Each structure stands twice: as structure tokens, then as C-alpha cells.
XYZ file of C-alpha atoms in Angstrom:
379
model
C 98.244 -70.900 -41.636
C 96.707 -72.240 -37.620
C 96.871 -70.528 -35.133
C 99.324 -71.209 -32.294
C 96.481 -72.956 -29.535
C 99.432 -71.727 -26.638
C 98.703 -67.672 -27.510
C 95.308 -68.468 -26.344
C 96.375 -70.043 -23.182
C 98.376 -67.200 -22.287
C 96.421 -64.310 -23.444
C 93.404 -66.285 -21.055
C 95.624 -66.678 -18.040
C 96.824 -63.172 -18.366
C 93.379 -62.063 -17.868
C 92.345 -64.435 -15.056
C 94.996 -63.330 -13.278
C 94.137 -59.551 -14.328
C 90.797 -60.274 -12.928
C 91.956 -62.034 -9.626
C 94.441 -58.824 -8.910
C 90.799 -56.426 -9.147
C 89.085 -58.753 -6.747
C 91.310 -58.025 -4.016
C 90.206 -54.616 -3.743
C 85.309 -55.414 -2.401
C 87.615 -58.776 -0.168
C 89.304 -56.159 1.657
C 86.377 -53.886 1.450
C 84.030 -56.472 2.868
C 87.022 -56.733 5.209
C 87.703 -52.685 6.460
C 83.357 -52.518 6.360
C 83.407 -56.108 8.413
C 85.455 -55.367 11.399
C 84.192 -51.583 10.985
C 80.257 -51.515 11.649
C 80.712 -54.542 13.960
C 83.033 -53.729 16.128
C 81.489 -50.377 16.919
C 77.622 -51.395 16.641
C 77.247 -55.141 17.020
C 77.356 -54.436 21.346
C 76.519 -51.314 22.995
C 77.046 -51.176 26.276
C 77.758 -48.277 28.029
C 80.195 -46.656 30.376
C 80.801 -43.869 31.641
C 77.677 -42.498 30.658
C 76.663 -39.114 32.812
C 73.697 -38.791 34.368
C 72.580 -37.668 37.383
C 70.414 -38.040 40.649
C 68.400 -34.827 41.918
C 68.076 -33.978 45.272
C 70.619 -33.214 48.559
C 68.771 -35.352 50.919
C 70.963 -38.094 52.257
C 68.108 -40.446 50.608
C 69.705 -39.293 46.922
C 73.277 -39.728 47.342
C 73.299 -43.195 48.892
C 70.905 -43.689 45.316
C 73.306 -42.470 43.473
C 75.997 -43.937 45.001
C 74.498 -47.345 44.855
C 73.608 -47.061 40.757
C 78.237 -46.205 40.849
C 78.713 -49.434 42.397
C 76.543 -51.462 40.995
C 77.672 -50.120 37.638
C 80.984 -51.078 36.637
C 82.178 -48.297 35.712
C 78.947 -48.311 33.086
C 77.729 -45.236 34.388
C 79.760 -41.656 36.189
C 76.273 -40.372 39.032
C 76.652 -37.165 40.583
C 74.126 -35.467 41.787
C 72.558 -32.115 41.909
C 70.648 -30.191 44.134
C 67.745 -29.312 41.759
C 65.102 -30.019 38.551
C 66.247 -26.246 36.651
C 70.100 -27.228 37.487
C 69.812 -31.121 36.423
C 67.557 -29.262 32.774
C 70.534 -26.992 32.122
C 73.133 -30.155 32.200
C 71.554 -31.909 29.800
C 71.224 -28.639 27.553
C 74.523 -28.101 28.648
C 75.193 -31.585 27.047
C 77.600 -32.414 30.621
C 74.949 -35.132 31.442
C 72.624 -37.781 29.640
C 69.411 -38.306 32.220
C 68.961 -36.380 35.263
C 66.296 -39.201 37.333
C 63.920 -36.882 40.373
C 63.464 -39.390 43.123
C 59.485 -38.011 43.692
C 57.970 -39.710 45.960
C 55.661 -42.194 44.203
C 56.038 -40.321 40.691
C 59.755 -40.514 40.171
C 60.454 -38.322 37.262
C 62.833 -39.224 34.285
C 64.848 -36.529 32.528
C 66.432 -36.170 29.207
C 67.335 -34.768 25.881
C 66.780 -37.388 22.894
C 68.011 -34.597 20.470
C 71.726 -35.384 22.342
C 71.170 -39.148 21.593
C 67.950 -41.163 21.077
C 69.995 -43.848 21.801
C 71.918 -43.093 24.713
C 67.635 -41.843 26.076
C 66.851 -45.077 25.723
C 69.968 -46.600 27.536
C 70.077 -44.580 30.555
C 65.991 -44.692 30.514
C 66.875 -48.888 31.046
C 68.176 -48.597 33.710
C 66.345 -46.233 35.533
C 62.563 -47.707 34.493
C 64.310 -50.581 37.467
C 65.485 -48.239 39.853
C 61.921 -47.091 39.585
C 60.647 -50.917 39.753
C 62.940 -51.526 42.387
C 60.877 -48.974 44.677
C 57.260 -50.134 43.090
C 56.502 -47.686 40.842
C 55.702 -46.196 36.723
C 58.902 -44.175 35.695
C 57.366 -40.966 33.911
C 59.719 -39.176 31.405
C 60.742 -36.110 30.411
C 62.284 -35.213 27.184
C 63.415 -31.653 27.300
C 65.213 -31.008 24.325
C 63.980 -33.218 21.184
C 64.640 -33.893 17.880
C 62.429 -32.445 15.255
C 59.028 -33.430 14.407
C 60.360 -34.700 10.503
C 63.491 -36.337 12.193
C 61.376 -38.941 15.328
C 64.929 -40.536 15.694
C 67.090 -37.852 15.865
C 69.170 -40.165 13.624
C 68.198 -37.973 10.094
C 70.677 -35.922 10.444
C 72.833 -39.285 10.746
C 71.795 -40.741 6.969
C 72.304 -36.350 5.447
C 76.025 -37.401 6.334
C 75.718 -40.612 4.883
C 74.710 -38.811 1.386
C 76.948 -36.258 1.978
C 79.366 -38.929 2.268
C 78.975 -41.148 -0.728
C 78.264 -38.305 -2.853
C 81.162 -36.554 -1.898
C 83.738 -39.576 -2.257
C 82.269 -40.968 -5.473
C 83.402 -37.865 -7.353
C 86.536 -37.943 -6.082
C 86.686 -41.290 -8.463
C 85.270 -39.856 -10.954
C 87.365 -36.587 -11.318
C 90.564 -38.759 -10.961
C 89.406 -41.332 -12.821
C 87.696 -39.463 -15.730
C 89.801 -36.450 -15.637
C 93.018 -37.634 -14.735
C 94.460 -36.156 -17.746
C 93.507 -33.087 -16.647
C 95.601 -30.125 -14.388
C 95.529 -30.865 -11.076
C 94.203 -27.063 -10.825
C 90.974 -27.759 -13.024
C 90.838 -30.860 -10.461
C 90.992 -28.899 -7.445
C 88.409 -26.488 -8.910
C 85.631 -29.360 -10.222
C 86.173 -30.484 -6.138
C 85.341 -27.231 -5.244
C 82.010 -26.820 -7.637
C 80.927 -30.343 -6.363
C 81.386 -29.832 -2.972
C 78.326 -26.989 -3.398
C 76.872 -28.913 -5.802
C 76.172 -32.024 -2.551
C 76.249 -29.373 0.528
C 73.172 -27.769 -1.315
C 71.308 -31.441 -2.038
C 72.219 -31.809 1.298
C 70.297 -29.273 2.587
C 67.438 -29.701 0.840
C 67.680 -33.107 2.643
C 67.068 -31.580 5.489
C 64.860 -28.721 4.909
C 62.608 -28.424 2.570
C 62.045 -32.720 1.275
C 62.092 -34.349 4.490
C 62.226 -31.546 7.663
C 65.048 -33.006 9.118
C 65.318 -29.404 10.687
C 62.917 -27.000 11.231
C 65.323 -23.959 11.904
C 69.405 -23.574 10.994
C 69.213 -24.060 7.552
C 72.081 -21.834 6.627
C 74.156 -22.943 8.487
C 73.866 -27.127 8.625
C 74.553 -25.696 4.753
C 77.097 -23.892 5.678
C 78.816 -26.742 7.779
C 78.088 -29.927 4.845
C 79.759 -27.465 2.395
C 83.236 -27.186 4.612
C 82.709 -31.449 5.248
C 82.166 -31.904 1.943
C 84.754 -29.961 0.105
C 87.222 -31.323 3.099
C 86.607 -35.036 1.682
C 86.249 -34.036 -2.169
C 90.338 -32.670 -1.111
C 91.871 -34.812 0.654
C 89.983 -37.726 -1.855
C 91.859 -35.842 -4.879
C 95.128 -35.212 -3.150
C 95.147 -39.165 -2.365
C 94.597 -40.212 -5.745
C 97.989 -38.396 -7.362
C 99.652 -41.325 -5.533
C 96.849 -43.850 -4.852
C 95.463 -44.204 -7.697
C 92.912 -47.031 -8.932
C 93.340 -47.614 -4.675
C 91.726 -44.009 -3.952
C 87.925 -45.365 -4.239
C 89.446 -48.537 -0.734
C 91.364 -45.589 0.934
C 88.377 -42.441 0.870
C 86.080 -45.417 2.156
C 88.252 -46.573 4.835
C 88.928 -42.904 5.527
C 85.409 -41.991 5.071
C 82.775 -44.410 5.660
C 84.309 -47.443 7.895
C 86.149 -44.740 10.238
C 83.718 -41.719 9.541
C 80.393 -43.399 10.076
C 81.303 -45.682 12.716
C 82.484 -42.607 14.475
C 80.150 -39.984 13.630
C 78.257 -40.509 16.666
C 75.212 -40.597 14.731
C 73.816 -43.845 16.164
C 75.236 -43.961 18.885
C 76.828 -41.751 20.720
C 81.303 -42.487 22.059
C 79.875 -43.474 25.384
C 78.372 -47.239 24.352
C 80.379 -47.457 21.779
C 84.034 -49.235 22.484
C 87.075 -47.458 23.585
C 88.710 -47.204 19.905
C 85.342 -45.666 18.414
C 85.213 -42.832 21.032
C 88.135 -41.948 20.513
C 88.135 -41.107 16.814
C 84.789 -40.010 17.613
C 86.966 -36.253 19.527
C 88.585 -35.628 15.657
C 86.750 -37.660 12.981
C 85.204 -35.062 10.622
C 81.829 -37.140 10.536
C 81.642 -36.283 14.178
C 82.096 -33.033 13.517
C 79.490 -32.401 11.141
C 77.249 -34.834 13.556
C 77.862 -32.760 16.925
C 78.391 -29.792 15.090
C 73.958 -29.978 13.400
C 72.495 -30.304 17.105
C 75.020 -27.580 18.694
C 73.631 -25.034 16.579
C 70.420 -27.122 16.083
C 68.852 -28.111 19.011
C 71.664 -26.790 21.976
C 72.502 -23.143 21.331
C 75.115 -23.569 20.227
C 77.476 -25.257 22.727
C 81.040 -26.459 21.528
C 80.028 -25.379 18.843
C 83.098 -23.970 17.537
C 85.218 -26.944 18.325
C 82.972 -29.016 15.476
C 83.655 -26.371 13.193
C 87.299 -26.521 14.379
C 87.465 -30.425 13.464
C 86.109 -29.334 9.784
C 88.277 -26.610 8.532
C 91.002 -28.824 9.918
C 90.057 -32.056 8.436
C 89.255 -28.521 4.989
C 92.726 -27.197 5.113
C 94.447 -30.981 6.014
C 93.116 -31.354 2.421
C 94.231 -28.880 0.870
C 97.664 -28.955 2.190
C 97.809 -32.446 0.406
C 96.094 -31.012 -2.802
C 100.291 -29.300 -2.728
C 101.833 -31.594 -1.216
C 100.253 -33.502 -4.716
C 100.689 -30.765 -6.546
C 103.620 -30.739 -6.165
C 104.627 -34.247 -6.465
C 103.072 -34.235 -10.117
C 104.896 -30.949 -11.167
C 107.867 -33.754 -10.675
C 106.953 -35.987 -12.621
C 105.716 -33.698 -15.628
C 109.602 -33.228 -15.930
C 111.198 -36.305 -15.297
C 109.331 -37.283 -17.900
C 110.385 -35.025 -20.721
C 113.907 -35.939 -20.265
C 113.926 -38.884 -21.586
C 111.360 -37.229 -24.580
C 114.155 -34.596 -24.986
C 117.688 -36.836 -25.305
C 115.118 -38.913 -27.660
C 114.136 -36.258 -30.042
C 117.958 -35.245 -29.692
C 119.122 -38.550 -30.832
C 116.509 -38.860 -33.077
C 117.770 -35.329 -35.438
C 120.919 -37.961 -35.682
C 119.363 -40.755 -36.602
C 117.022 -39.590 -39.053
C 113.395 -40.220 -38.849
C 111.376 -43.162 -37.406
C 108.828 -44.815 -38.875
C 105.765 -43.912 -38.447
C 104.993 -47.076 -36.469
C 107.565 -46.451 -33.723
C 106.905 -43.184 -33.293
C 103.234 -43.995 -33.040
C 102.912 -46.896 -30.689
C 105.000 -45.111 -27.809
C 102.208 -42.309 -27.281
C 99.379 -44.746 -28.591
C 100.315 -46.967 -25.803
C 100.304 -44.301 -23.421
C 97.196 -43.259 -24.290
C 95.317 -47.113 -24.400
C 96.691 -47.613 -20.909
C 95.586 -44.436 -19.783
C 91.823 -45.333 -20.732
C 91.627 -48.743 -19.696
C 93.447 -47.543 -14.907
C 90.497 -45.172 -15.602
C 88.377 -48.010 -16.828
C 88.883 -49.751 -13.944
C 88.926 -47.353 -11.503
C 84.924 -46.350 -12.556
C 83.781 -50.091 -12.224
C 85.885 -50.503 -8.877
C 84.342 -47.155 -7.835
C 80.573 -49.126 -7.639
C 81.795 -50.149 -4.708
C 80.135 -47.039 -3.050
């Protein structure tokens, strides 16, 4: 008997719809990454960038007011009495540049470890000021980055490595380990966060020398950052399933990398990303590392609070997920209990009927795990 050709066409159509449905995810990733990265990075412009003019003479006051007026909101210009005060404000990250109108040798003081791109933007402004006075500008960097990280952006790329190791682990734990109890998945997440943080510390220290001291503190922040991502991701998987990869990419790539301050500080970004910088976990890690390594722990407590709150949020989400999964198990067991009771009166089921529900569920679970792991290639 010949096979019905229509059955092949129906199967092909179903497979095509299945593939098209899964292609929605990379399209959403494409749109999201474009909106996030281009929105945050395509046209950096300073706004309310804090700088100072050193000196108490009337000419210093006039220069500061002139820069403020001509900047149209790009600069927030103040004056300080002396060079020592300006240097201290730079080390406290209260300002990002200080101009010393010192006769024939005007000087700009910066702390590029705070942000190389911000220091470059400040230098551009005051190079024009010095050129207007017909003098070359001397630039002094009072807090330079470590020799192994001359641009100061190595911390950002360390953030990228930690993030990828963390949210890729979420996809694996959720996909391949989806049948495991949540407490075991949570322990796996904890273990992976420790491994990822150790790798991050190795990158920062002995491998690439991004920092020359404070490695223990960097490891601790890396662990807290990674553990927060893994806890949130594993908790979300209970509710999002195969959409978890997209969800964690939105949280920990699209919104995270762009607001971290690792490339451009919020003073050079649109207001949306600048606002996220104040409480997002990537910014907490980047600014926490900078504070710990270069700025004597200035504002480190607040950055640690940010990282800790994200971790606590992950623990809370795991608790909600545990309650949800327990409820699902109770709901799933009730119909089967009724079916067993009915089976005692109706007699034994056939081998095919008895095994097909379990086999179907196993097959569906295996298919979902494979699809989820395949979609995780997007990381």
C-alpha cells in the first residue's frame, strides 16, 4: 500500500512552523542588541560632566562661568582654591577633570582609572581652551590604571567573561538539569558561580594583570555578581522555560553591559542608561572594582549593597520558583491518583496505553531540553 503523500506535506508544514516559531528568539535578540548597544554607545556626548577650574582669582571665576555657559549643559563647572584640593576631588570621584590656568603651562589633571573615555572627553574640552590661549596643554594623570590595563577597559571585558560564564550556565542547568529538584539546581548554580569567579580572578591577576593588587576583593565581587545572575536565571527558568536565554540576555547583556560604565560612564550616555547605572549589577561590579583597586574604597559599600541586593533577589526568586514547582507537582499527581483508582475497577491497561503517557512526556521533555540548549548558542 502506498503512503499518503498528504501526510508528508502535513509533517513538513508542522516542522516548518516549529522552526519559524523558534526563529522568533534570534530576531528578538537582534532587535534588542541593536536597540541597547546603538542606543547606549552610538553617539556619546557629555552632560553634567563635573570639572573644576583651579584658582580663586577673578579670571578663574570668569573662565568657569564661560565654560558653563558655552557648554549648554554638557559641563558642570566649579572652581577650587588650589591644586591639592582638585587632586583630592579627583581621587574622590567628585570631578573628572581639573584645569590649572598656570601662565604659559596650563595643566589638566585627570584620573583616567575612573574612565579613560571620560578623561579623553575632558581633555578634548580643555585642549581647546588652552589652544584659545595660544598655549600647549600639559596633562597629568593622578590615578592611572594598572600597566596591564592601559585603557582601563579590561574591567569591562572581565565583566563580559563573568556574565557569559554565568548566564550560559543558566541555560545548561535549566535545560540538561531541568528534571532535577530545584535544590540541586540551586547547588549547581552556587558551584558554578564559585568556578566562574575563580576563573575571573585568574584573568584579572596572573593571566592578564588587569590589576596589580586587591585580587581577593575582586574575586569576592566576581562571586557575588555571578551568584546573583545564576540564582535569578535558575529561578526564572521555572517560569520562562525556553525563553530563559532571551530573558537573561535582556537583563545581563542588553541592559547590563550598556549601563555598566565600563566603556562610557553615565555622564556620556543617554539618561536611560545613566539611570540604570545607579542600581544595575554590572555597574555595581565595575564601579566596585574601580573603587577597590584605584580609589581607596570610596563608595565601595554602596556598590557591594547593589551586588548583594541582586543576589538576595535571586534567592527570593528561587523561593518563589520552589513554591511554584511544588504546586505543579501536586496538581500533576492528583489526576494520576484518580486514574489509578479507576484502573482498579476497569482492569489492567494494555502495555501500549500504560506506557504511552510516560513515553510521551519523556520525549517531550527531551525535545524541550535539546531546543533550549541549542538556543543557548546565542550566548
